[in-house]
């Protein structure tokens, strides 16, 4: 039985729940950014699994870090980590420090949708669809009333 | 089994690819009715099946309310005919190529034109709960992906990648509606009738005030339109039978509000009959204070007016009800209780076109006087023609009296008046 105490089971806990791996350091942050398409667009296709997590192999990543003497491993032909991180910070309304600070880590560890933020549907056919920011000029003036419940 | 699933997925994918077309880099369905189903082996371990079904029905309805696509739950057709399947799973799940990560981080994912998977290691809850992750909010987000929307980093957007705890009564905001309508188009007319319901009320200070609400009717349902918010009321359309007791439940021809110093009467018209509506008691009169029984023949209440009519409205300036039938307009004098002299007239003569040949001509759907715009609008099909107001003519006296300006799409002025599937009319 999954553990609960309340009558309505609203505090139900998964009995053998697996905790998702959190972003804690540069390597896990790079994995996050690669996984969700910030490093380069992800081919989001339900029949193709391999392209969705290009930096999964941490042992290779760590060896790359040791061999280059850098604190972070940079995938070849990809934007520098700092630039990618700044882009992530900007779109998440964080200070664009380019550093993996606590606020950025917290943002990466928030519950989120698994669909990549930057993706292509098929290779070499479509432009990558990056997360959009709104065109504020298109919104008409609206009433001041707060939204009502349906 | 894996090979079979691969084949099945590829054949389904090919079918969907054939049914979809690329539009500005995105992929969209090209059907007006999409079928969905809950995956039998993928029910949530935390919510009852009925709770899950209710949430998904509501989630699909919320999208359907803002786009010209209907969603229908289909548990009988072959799987290959189901457009969207929804299911819960943990880790490696449901033959999916992307594993879930356990509790935290990812809570769900979806595929364009495809299926939606929810991480059963997350604590999803029904809308009535304040705890956990709102299944409704996540479902609406994932359906957005299936429809072709990507993540949007904008406060308030349902397509934000991160889960924001649900404040009470979240809805699709203006930008989210425009985003999906950029893929699927806007909802369009025609309508049976459109009117402002005007009534007197006392405010919290005991003062008598006059308020109005705008209503659009089509077939057997109606919408209340919130002019100040440029959208319909959340949760509409509703069934006419629920909101307007005693009148025909569908295909109303016209609504007229006779509002003078001495009269405050509302009438619904359909076919050869009309009903008088009792606004205080929210139902049609069976018998009014004058002893008249309803429904009543139009020919008895409005001598000389033919039926059925296309449209009607009360002109407070002239104290005439204008009845529209085919290509003619009849002015009915409510004081003398007869047709005004020199009527009927051709609509195109009484309401001349400002731009030649840009005129509805006849067979109108509705004649709507809007208190928001202080203007009369003539509706036909998906379009409306604005009738020049006194204010318009003061600024340009060369314009003809009662002139109609060129047509515009109804959807350009009144937004998101969308049907939903009949199975979603009541959740």
XYZ file of C-alpha atoms in Angstrom:
577
model
C 0.000 0.000 0.000
C 1.145 3.508 -0.679
C 1.407 5.363 2.586
C -1.215 7.905 3.583
C -2.762 9.170 6.785
C -5.622 11.392 5.703
C -9.160 10.229 5.152
C -9.218 11.579 1.604
C -5.763 10.102 0.770
C -4.609 13.576 -0.216
C -1.248 12.970 1.444
C -0.663 9.788 -0.509
C 3.012 9.000 -0.955
C 4.531 6.702 -3.486
C 5.703 3.673 -1.485
C 8.764 2.877 -3.506
C 9.182 6.195 -5.156
C 12.219 7.039 -7.086
C 13.520 10.526 -6.599
C 14.483 12.399 -9.729
C 18.144 13.375 -9.950
C 18.503 17.015 -9.130
C 20.782 19.553 -10.729
C 23.582 20.176 -8.258
C 26.705 21.057 -10.210
C 27.990 22.154 -13.572
C 27.881 18.710 -15.127
C 24.287 18.041 -14.125
C 23.396 21.550 -15.246
C 24.955 20.898 -18.637
C 23.025 17.679 -18.861
C 19.837 19.572 -18.055
C 20.524 22.208 -20.676
C 21.355 19.594 -23.291
C 18.338 17.478 -22.401
C 15.903 20.323 -22.886
C 17.444 21.694 -26.016
C 19.283 24.734 -24.732
C 22.657 23.565 -25.997
C 21.328 22.503 -29.341
C 17.835 21.629 -30.608
C 16.546 18.247 -29.617
C 14.823 15.970 -32.059
C 11.580 15.403 -30.211
C 10.145 12.345 -31.831
C 8.416 9.592 -29.951
C 10.196 6.906 -31.957
C 13.696 8.271 -31.423
C 15.132 8.125 -27.964
C 18.845 8.561 -28.487
C 18.904 12.242 -29.402
C 16.966 13.350 -26.386
C 19.751 12.988 -23.817
C 23.102 13.594 -25.504
C 25.095 14.121 -22.311
C 23.820 11.212 -20.324
C 27.195 9.505 -19.983
C 28.708 11.338 -17.016
C 31.910 9.256 -16.999
C 32.808 10.613 -20.439
C 31.926 14.098 -19.277
C 34.157 13.837 -16.223
C 37.039 12.443 -18.280
C 36.647 15.358 -20.683
C 36.768 17.755 -17.754
C 39.945 16.151 -16.343
C 41.713 15.968 -19.711
C 41.070 19.604 -20.619
C 41.601 20.933 -17.126
C 38.409 22.949 -17.379
C 35.684 23.029 -14.760
C 33.043 22.226 -17.342
C 33.091 19.996 -20.413
C 32.048 21.691 -23.607
C 30.432 19.576 -26.277
C 32.044 20.193 -29.657
C 30.202 22.506 -32.089
C 27.946 23.745 -29.303
C 27.669 27.232 -27.879
C 29.792 27.902 -24.820
C 28.206 26.861 -21.578
C 28.225 30.403 -20.266
C 26.257 31.699 -23.245
C 23.734 28.914 -23.000
C 23.360 29.493 -19.296
C 22.791 33.195 -19.837
C 20.093 32.442 -22.354
C 18.407 30.135 -19.869
C 18.677 32.717 -17.116
C 17.254 35.461 -19.290
C 14.189 33.526 -20.343
C 13.584 32.451 -16.764
C 13.761 36.021 -15.471
C 16.966 35.371 -13.580
C 20.004 37.630 -13.358
C 22.074 36.802 -16.449
C 25.289 36.107 -14.590
C 26.429 33.198 -16.707
C 27.263 31.477 -13.448
C 25.569 28.460 -11.987
C 24.228 30.225 -8.945
C 21.635 29.016 -6.473
C 18.775 30.771 -8.222
C 19.625 29.068 -11.483
C 19.947 25.682 -9.841
C 16.589 26.174 -8.148
C 15.020 27.086 -11.458
C 16.402 23.937 -13.047
C 15.070 21.789 -10.227
C 11.531 23.057 -10.449
C 8.905 20.582 -11.592
C 8.658 20.882 -15.328
C 7.305 19.381 -18.495
C 9.511 16.803 -20.185
C 9.117 18.309 -23.647
C 12.336 20.106 -24.652
C 12.240 23.874 -24.772
C 14.116 23.926 -28.055
C 13.302 21.212 -30.485
C 12.953 20.172 -34.062
C 10.363 17.713 -35.243
C 12.516 16.195 -37.974
C 16.189 16.677 -38.723
C 17.229 19.128 -41.498
C 13.655 20.136 -42.289
C 12.477 22.648 -39.809
C 13.793 25.656 -38.043
C 14.239 25.044 -34.351
C 11.300 26.357 -32.414
C 12.798 28.215 -29.478
C 10.691 29.221 -26.503
C 8.770 32.261 -27.560
C 8.533 35.517 -25.769
C 5.353 37.444 -26.409
C 4.921 40.412 -28.691
C 3.486 42.784 -26.149
C 2.251 45.202 -28.783
C -0.506 42.836 -29.911
C -2.481 42.751 -26.667
C -5.569 44.969 -26.522
C -6.563 46.735 -23.371
C -8.577 44.514 -21.157
C -10.925 45.062 -18.336
C -9.566 45.477 -14.873
C -11.688 42.726 -13.384
C -9.900 39.757 -11.904
C -10.530 36.455 -13.665
C -13.691 34.808 -12.460
C -13.990 31.104 -11.763
C -16.028 29.197 -14.334
C 6.279 -7.147 -28.681
C 8.769 -4.313 -29.093
C 8.878 -4.860 -32.874
C 5.107 -4.907 -33.001
C 4.896 -1.713 -30.999
C 7.478 -0.075 -33.282
C 5.466 -1.087 -36.335
C 2.250 0.083 -34.742
C 3.728 3.411 -33.755
C 5.229 3.953 -37.201
C 1.990 3.157 -38.988
C 0.068 5.420 -36.650
C 2.697 8.085 -37.071
C 2.461 7.815 -40.852
C -1.296 8.118 -40.683
C -1.059 11.181 -38.515
C 1.610 12.664 -40.716
C -0.709 12.247 -43.684
C -3.499 13.870 -41.748
C -1.382 16.783 -40.631
C 0.295 19.538 -42.533
C 3.095 21.862 -41.758
C 2.164 25.370 -40.939
C 4.878 27.939 -40.391
C 7.243 25.357 -38.960
C 4.711 23.819 -36.625
C 2.554 20.750 -37.031
C -1.172 20.822 -36.635
C -4.128 18.539 -36.994
C -6.223 19.275 -40.048
C -9.392 17.811 -38.631
C -12.169 19.601 -36.765
C -12.909 16.674 -34.484
C -10.175 14.920 -32.545
C -10.749 11.684 -30.680
C -9.078 10.884 -27.410
C -8.940 7.944 -25.052
C -7.459 7.064 -21.713
C -4.948 4.225 -22.014
C -6.431 1.248 -20.233
C -3.140 0.029 -18.797
C -2.090 3.556 -17.909
C -4.546 4.765 -15.292
C -3.300 6.854 -12.431
C -2.623 4.927 -9.249
C -3.718 7.919 -7.193
C -6.916 9.186 -8.760
C -10.050 7.276 -9.551
C -10.837 6.647 -13.189
C -13.828 8.957 -12.975
C -11.693 11.735 -11.528
C -9.159 11.314 -14.298
C -11.859 11.307 -16.924
C -13.485 14.416 -15.510
C -10.160 16.269 -15.512
C -9.324 15.275 -19.073
C -12.813 16.169 -20.298
C -12.459 19.586 -18.707
C -8.958 20.044 -20.091
C -10.075 19.268 -23.630
C -13.100 21.473 -23.205
C -10.942 24.408 -22.131
C -9.057 24.228 -25.416
C -12.211 23.641 -27.398
C -13.706 26.823 -25.953
C -11.048 28.917 -27.682
C -10.400 27.128 -30.966
C -12.474 25.703 -33.812
C -11.689 22.091 -32.931
C -13.853 19.687 -30.945
C -12.641 16.810 -28.818
C -14.551 13.610 -28.262
C -13.748 10.745 -25.955
C -13.887 7.566 -27.996
C -13.606 4.216 -26.285
C -14.947 2.057 -29.090
C -13.182 2.883 -32.340
C -10.040 0.993 -33.360
C -6.914 2.345 -31.710
C -5.562 3.543 -35.028
C -8.415 6.039 -35.234
C -7.689 7.608 -31.887
C -5.795 10.866 -32.206
C -4.718 11.420 -28.626
C -4.150 8.833 -25.932
C -3.491 9.723 -22.321
C -1.897 7.552 -19.682
C 0.141 7.414 -16.510
C 3.410 5.548 -16.045
C 6.564 5.398 -14.005
C 10.153 5.132 -15.201
C 10.034 3.130 -18.432
C 6.395 3.261 -19.292
C 3.793 2.462 -21.926
C 6.337 1.608 -24.618
C 7.544 5.201 -24.528
C 11.029 6.088 -25.706
C 11.512 8.604 -22.920
C 11.658 7.345 -19.342
C 10.316 9.321 -16.423
C 12.708 10.328 -13.702
C 10.813 9.559 -10.533
C 9.308 12.014 -8.132
C 10.254 15.598 -8.911
C 11.527 17.340 -12.030
C 9.598 15.995 -15.002
C 5.908 15.449 -14.405
C 4.653 14.708 -17.904
C 5.433 14.857 -21.575
C 3.557 14.839 -24.844
C 4.201 14.326 -28.497
C 3.034 16.524 -31.343
C -0.113 15.019 -32.819
C 0.307 12.167 -30.396
C 0.024 10.898 -26.883
C 0.330 12.333 -23.425
C 2.064 10.575 -20.572
C 1.948 11.587 -16.930
C 4.575 10.545 -14.394
C 2.743 8.391 -11.882
C 5.501 9.058 -9.360
C 4.180 12.607 -9.069
C 1.370 13.486 -6.718
C -1.301 14.554 -9.181
C -4.520 15.813 -7.698
C -7.977 16.686 -8.885
C -9.085 20.330 -9.231
C -10.852 20.223 -5.889
C -7.590 19.683 -4.004
C -5.154 22.375 -2.914
C -2.278 19.925 -2.569
C -0.029 18.208 -5.061
C 0.253 18.968 -8.752
C -2.940 19.958 -10.524
C -3.664 17.295 -13.092
C -5.931 19.733 -14.867
C -3.233 22.346 -15.355
C -0.704 19.768 -16.520
C -3.216 18.169 -18.875
C -4.084 21.516 -20.450
C -0.370 22.205 -20.913
C 0.337 18.818 -22.495
C -2.675 19.036 -24.778
C -1.183 22.311 -25.923
C 1.910 20.406 -27.049
C -0.176 17.813 -28.858
C -1.905 20.618 -30.706
C 1.422 21.999 -31.834
C 2.388 24.602 -29.245
C 5.899 24.814 -27.871
C 6.966 26.153 -24.514
C 6.435 29.847 -23.936
C 8.417 31.683 -21.294
C 5.798 34.216 -20.349
C 4.216 34.770 -16.979
C 0.664 33.575 -17.085
C 1.028 31.310 -20.090
C -0.204 27.772 -19.724
C 2.728 26.745 -21.934
C 5.414 27.724 -19.446
C 7.727 24.731 -19.085
C 7.782 24.873 -15.301
C 4.829 23.962 -13.170
C 3.387 26.930 -11.302
C 1.066 25.992 -8.431
C -2.454 26.577 -9.565
C -4.136 29.661 -8.310
C -7.855 29.177 -8.095
C -9.572 29.139 -11.453
C -6.725 29.235 -13.954
C -7.788 29.806 -17.557
C -6.240 30.226 -20.983
C -5.279 33.843 -21.288
C -5.366 36.134 -24.283
C -1.922 35.214 -25.585
C -2.378 31.480 -25.239
C -5.631 31.740 -27.170
C -3.953 33.712 -29.945
C -1.093 31.222 -30.036
C -3.347 28.236 -30.695
C -5.520 30.261 -33.054
C -2.450 31.120 -35.089
C -2.299 27.388 -35.822
C -5.984 26.525 -36.108
C -7.724 29.772 -36.904
C -10.422 31.589 -34.973
C -13.953 30.483 -34.250
C -16.471 31.970 -36.652
C -20.190 32.552 -37.009
C -23.010 32.373 -37.940
C -25.262 33.066 -34.992
C -28.992 32.828 -34.528
C -29.303 36.017 -32.563
C -27.214 38.448 -30.565
C -28.477 40.914 -27.993
C -27.710 42.955 -24.926
C -29.829 42.031 -21.957
C -30.567 45.250 -20.154
C -32.055 45.368 -16.712
C -32.429 47.583 -13.721
C -30.816 46.584 -10.453
C -29.970 48.072 -7.129
C -26.313 48.360 -6.312
C -24.794 47.850 -2.873
C -25.803 51.386 -1.950
C -29.427 50.799 -2.817
C -29.212 52.997 -5.896
C -31.057 51.963 -9.024
C -28.582 51.270 -11.797
C -28.914 49.898 -15.296
C -26.723 46.973 -16.257
C -26.409 44.900 -19.363
C -24.822 41.673 -20.518
C -24.211 40.534 -24.053
C -25.419 37.172 -25.307
C -24.747 35.189 -28.466
C -27.083 32.349 -29.411
C -26.397 29.533 -31.829
C -28.404 26.327 -32.207
C -29.139 25.011 -28.741
C -26.465 26.863 -26.792
C -25.480 30.354 -25.900
C -22.514 32.378 -24.690
C -22.326 35.403 -22.492
C -19.729 37.775 -23.900
C -17.634 39.848 -21.521
C -16.978 43.009 -23.496
C -14.474 44.411 -21.028
C -12.397 41.214 -21.239
C -12.791 40.602 -24.969
C -13.855 37.020 -24.491
C -16.767 34.833 -23.563
C -17.498 33.901 -19.988
C -15.349 31.060 -18.735
C -17.155 27.777 -19.092
C -19.489 28.841 -21.887
C -21.276 27.761 -24.050
C -24.218 26.622 -22.003
C -27.454 25.008 -23.061
C -30.271 27.425 -23.849
C -32.608 25.155 -21.941
C -30.585 25.699 -18.770
C -30.224 29.456 -18.906
C -33.491 30.586 -20.483
C -36.485 28.658 -19.254
C -39.653 28.510 -21.224
C -38.370 29.619 -24.617
C -37.532 27.283 -27.506
C -34.381 25.361 -26.719
C -32.761 25.953 -30.093
C -32.599 28.105 -33.189
C -34.040 31.326 -31.849
C -34.812 33.777 -34.647
C -34.612 37.061 -32.772
C -34.683 38.885 -29.463
C -36.235 42.283 -28.906
C -36.139 44.486 -25.830
C -38.830 47.139 -25.941
C -37.508 49.727 -23.502
C -39.341 52.998 -23.105
C -40.483 55.213 -20.267
C -43.578 53.041 -19.894
C -42.481 49.657 -21.119
C -39.730 47.215 -20.328
C -40.594 44.055 -22.248
C -38.355 41.344 -23.671
C -39.420 39.048 -26.453
C -37.972 35.958 -28.098
C -39.079 35.032 -31.600
C -39.055 31.688 -33.326
C -41.076 30.587 -36.328
C -44.554 32.011 -36.251
C -44.522 32.558 -32.491
C -42.991 34.761 -29.888
C -42.492 34.573 -26.108
C -42.352 37.299 -23.562
C -39.577 36.831 -21.014
C -39.858 37.568 -17.306
C -36.420 38.789 -16.353
C -37.138 38.977 -12.649
C -38.079 35.335 -12.436
C -35.756 34.123 -15.196
C -38.346 32.367 -17.292
C -40.810 32.989 -20.061
C -44.290 34.106 -19.153
C -47.005 31.576 -19.514
C -49.486 34.358 -18.862
C -48.482 37.985 -18.414
C -50.134 40.635 -16.295
C -52.265 41.704 -19.241
C -53.681 38.196 -19.521
C -51.883 37.297 -22.713
C -50.777 33.679 -22.966
C -47.489 32.630 -24.506
C -46.295 31.518 -26.902
C -48.320 33.873 -29.015
C -48.588 34.237 -32.766
C -46.462 37.028 -34.210
C -49.393 37.969 -36.389
C -51.484 38.607 -33.276
C -48.920 40.544 -31.291
C -47.467 42.449 -34.202
C -50.153 42.818 -36.867
C -48.793 42.879 -40.409
C -45.421 41.416 -39.556
C -44.689 38.245 -41.529
C -43.096 35.176 -40.009
C -40.761 33.610 -39.530
C -38.434 36.571 -39.317
C -34.669 36.659 -39.741
C -33.802 39.310 -37.194
C -35.230 42.174 -35.188
C -34.267 44.964 -32.843
C -35.914 47.885 -31.074
C -34.846 51.356 -32.149
C -35.220 53.560 -29.079
C -34.911 56.723 -31.133
C -37.956 56.052 -33.271
C -39.779 53.710 -30.865
C -40.041 51.221 -33.731
C -39.225 47.559 -33.775
C -37.365 46.819 -36.977
C -38.184 43.342 -38.252
C -35.987 41.874 -40.971
C -37.271 39.221 -43.312
C -35.562 38.176 -46.496
C -34.579 41.391 -48.318
C -37.034 43.655 -46.524
C -37.257 45.551 -43.273
C -40.507 46.351 -41.486
C -40.777 49.147 -38.952
C -43.411 48.384 -36.331
C -44.772 51.281 -34.300
C -45.266 49.971 -30.769
C -47.393 52.961 -29.776
C -49.883 52.627 -32.626
C -49.387 48.869 -32.741
C -49.060 48.738 -36.488
C -46.520 48.885 -39.258
C -45.167 52.381 -39.760
C -46.070 54.201 -42.988
C -43.999 53.486 -46.116
C -42.859 50.127 -44.848
C -41.693 47.531 -45.689
C -38.608 48.824 -47.433
C -35.686 47.075 -48.995
C -32.912 46.605 -46.478
C -30.409 47.933 -48.969
C -32.451 51.139 -49.289
C -33.074 51.686 -45.573
C -29.480 50.801 -44.741
C -27.527 51.967 -47.809
C -24.030 50.698 -48.444
C -21.255 53.186 -47.792
C -19.014 51.218 -50.158
C -20.837 50.053 -53.244
C -21.715 46.362 -53.361
C -20.462 45.806 -49.820
C -23.763 45.033 -48.132
C -25.453 41.974 -46.604
C -28.521 42.625 -48.817
C -30.887 40.316 -46.929
C -31.439 37.087 -45.018
C -29.727 38.511 -41.998
C -28.867 36.376 -39.018
C -29.113 39.085 -36.394
C -29.528 42.806 -35.856
C -27.619 43.678 -32.717
C -27.578 47.034 -30.973
C -24.492 47.079 -28.773
C -24.415 49.312 -25.700
C -20.680 48.788 -25.535
C -20.185 50.327 -28.944
C -23.412 52.379 -29.054
C -23.853 51.030 -32.538
C -26.121 48.758 -34.507
C -24.533 45.773 -36.181
C -26.033 43.582 -38.897
C -24.848 39.968 -38.776
C -24.817 37.541 -41.637
C -22.757 34.371 -41.837
C -19.274 34.950 -40.530
C -19.407 38.701 -41.087
C -20.966 41.834 -39.692
C -21.693 45.268 -41.076
C -21.603 48.238 -38.776
C -24.394 50.764 -39.183
C -23.291 54.371 -38.973
C -24.164 56.047 -35.736
C -25.142 59.664 -35.219
C -21.641 60.259 -33.942
C -20.145 58.855 -37.144
C -22.297 61.145 -39.251
C -21.486 64.195 -37.166
C -17.823 63.683 -37.937
C -18.611 63.124 -41.623
C -22.013 64.505 -42.667
C -21.557 63.266 -46.229
C -22.155 59.713 -45.073
C -25.688 58.414 -45.662
C -28.108 58.001 -42.799
C -28.195 54.407 -41.568
C -25.312 53.665 -43.901
C -23.529 50.340 -43.443
C -19.770 50.218 -43.433
C -17.891 47.431 -45.251
C -18.082 43.950 -43.896
C -15.723 42.655 -41.245
C -15.338 39.227 -39.712
C -17.283 38.704 -36.517
C -14.238 36.964 -35.075
C -12.243 40.191 -35.421
C -14.468 42.022 -32.974
C -15.950 39.356 -30.732
C -13.395 36.798 -29.769
C -13.421 33.123 -28.961
C -17.088 32.300 -29.364
C -16.454 28.630 -29.935
C -18.534 25.493 -29.958
C -17.622 22.502 -27.871
C -18.496 18.898 -28.542
C -21.975 17.980 -27.397
C -20.548 15.373 -25.042
C -18.676 18.155 -23.272
C -21.653 20.433 -22.910
C -22.196 18.997 -19.473
C -19.146 17.746 -17.622
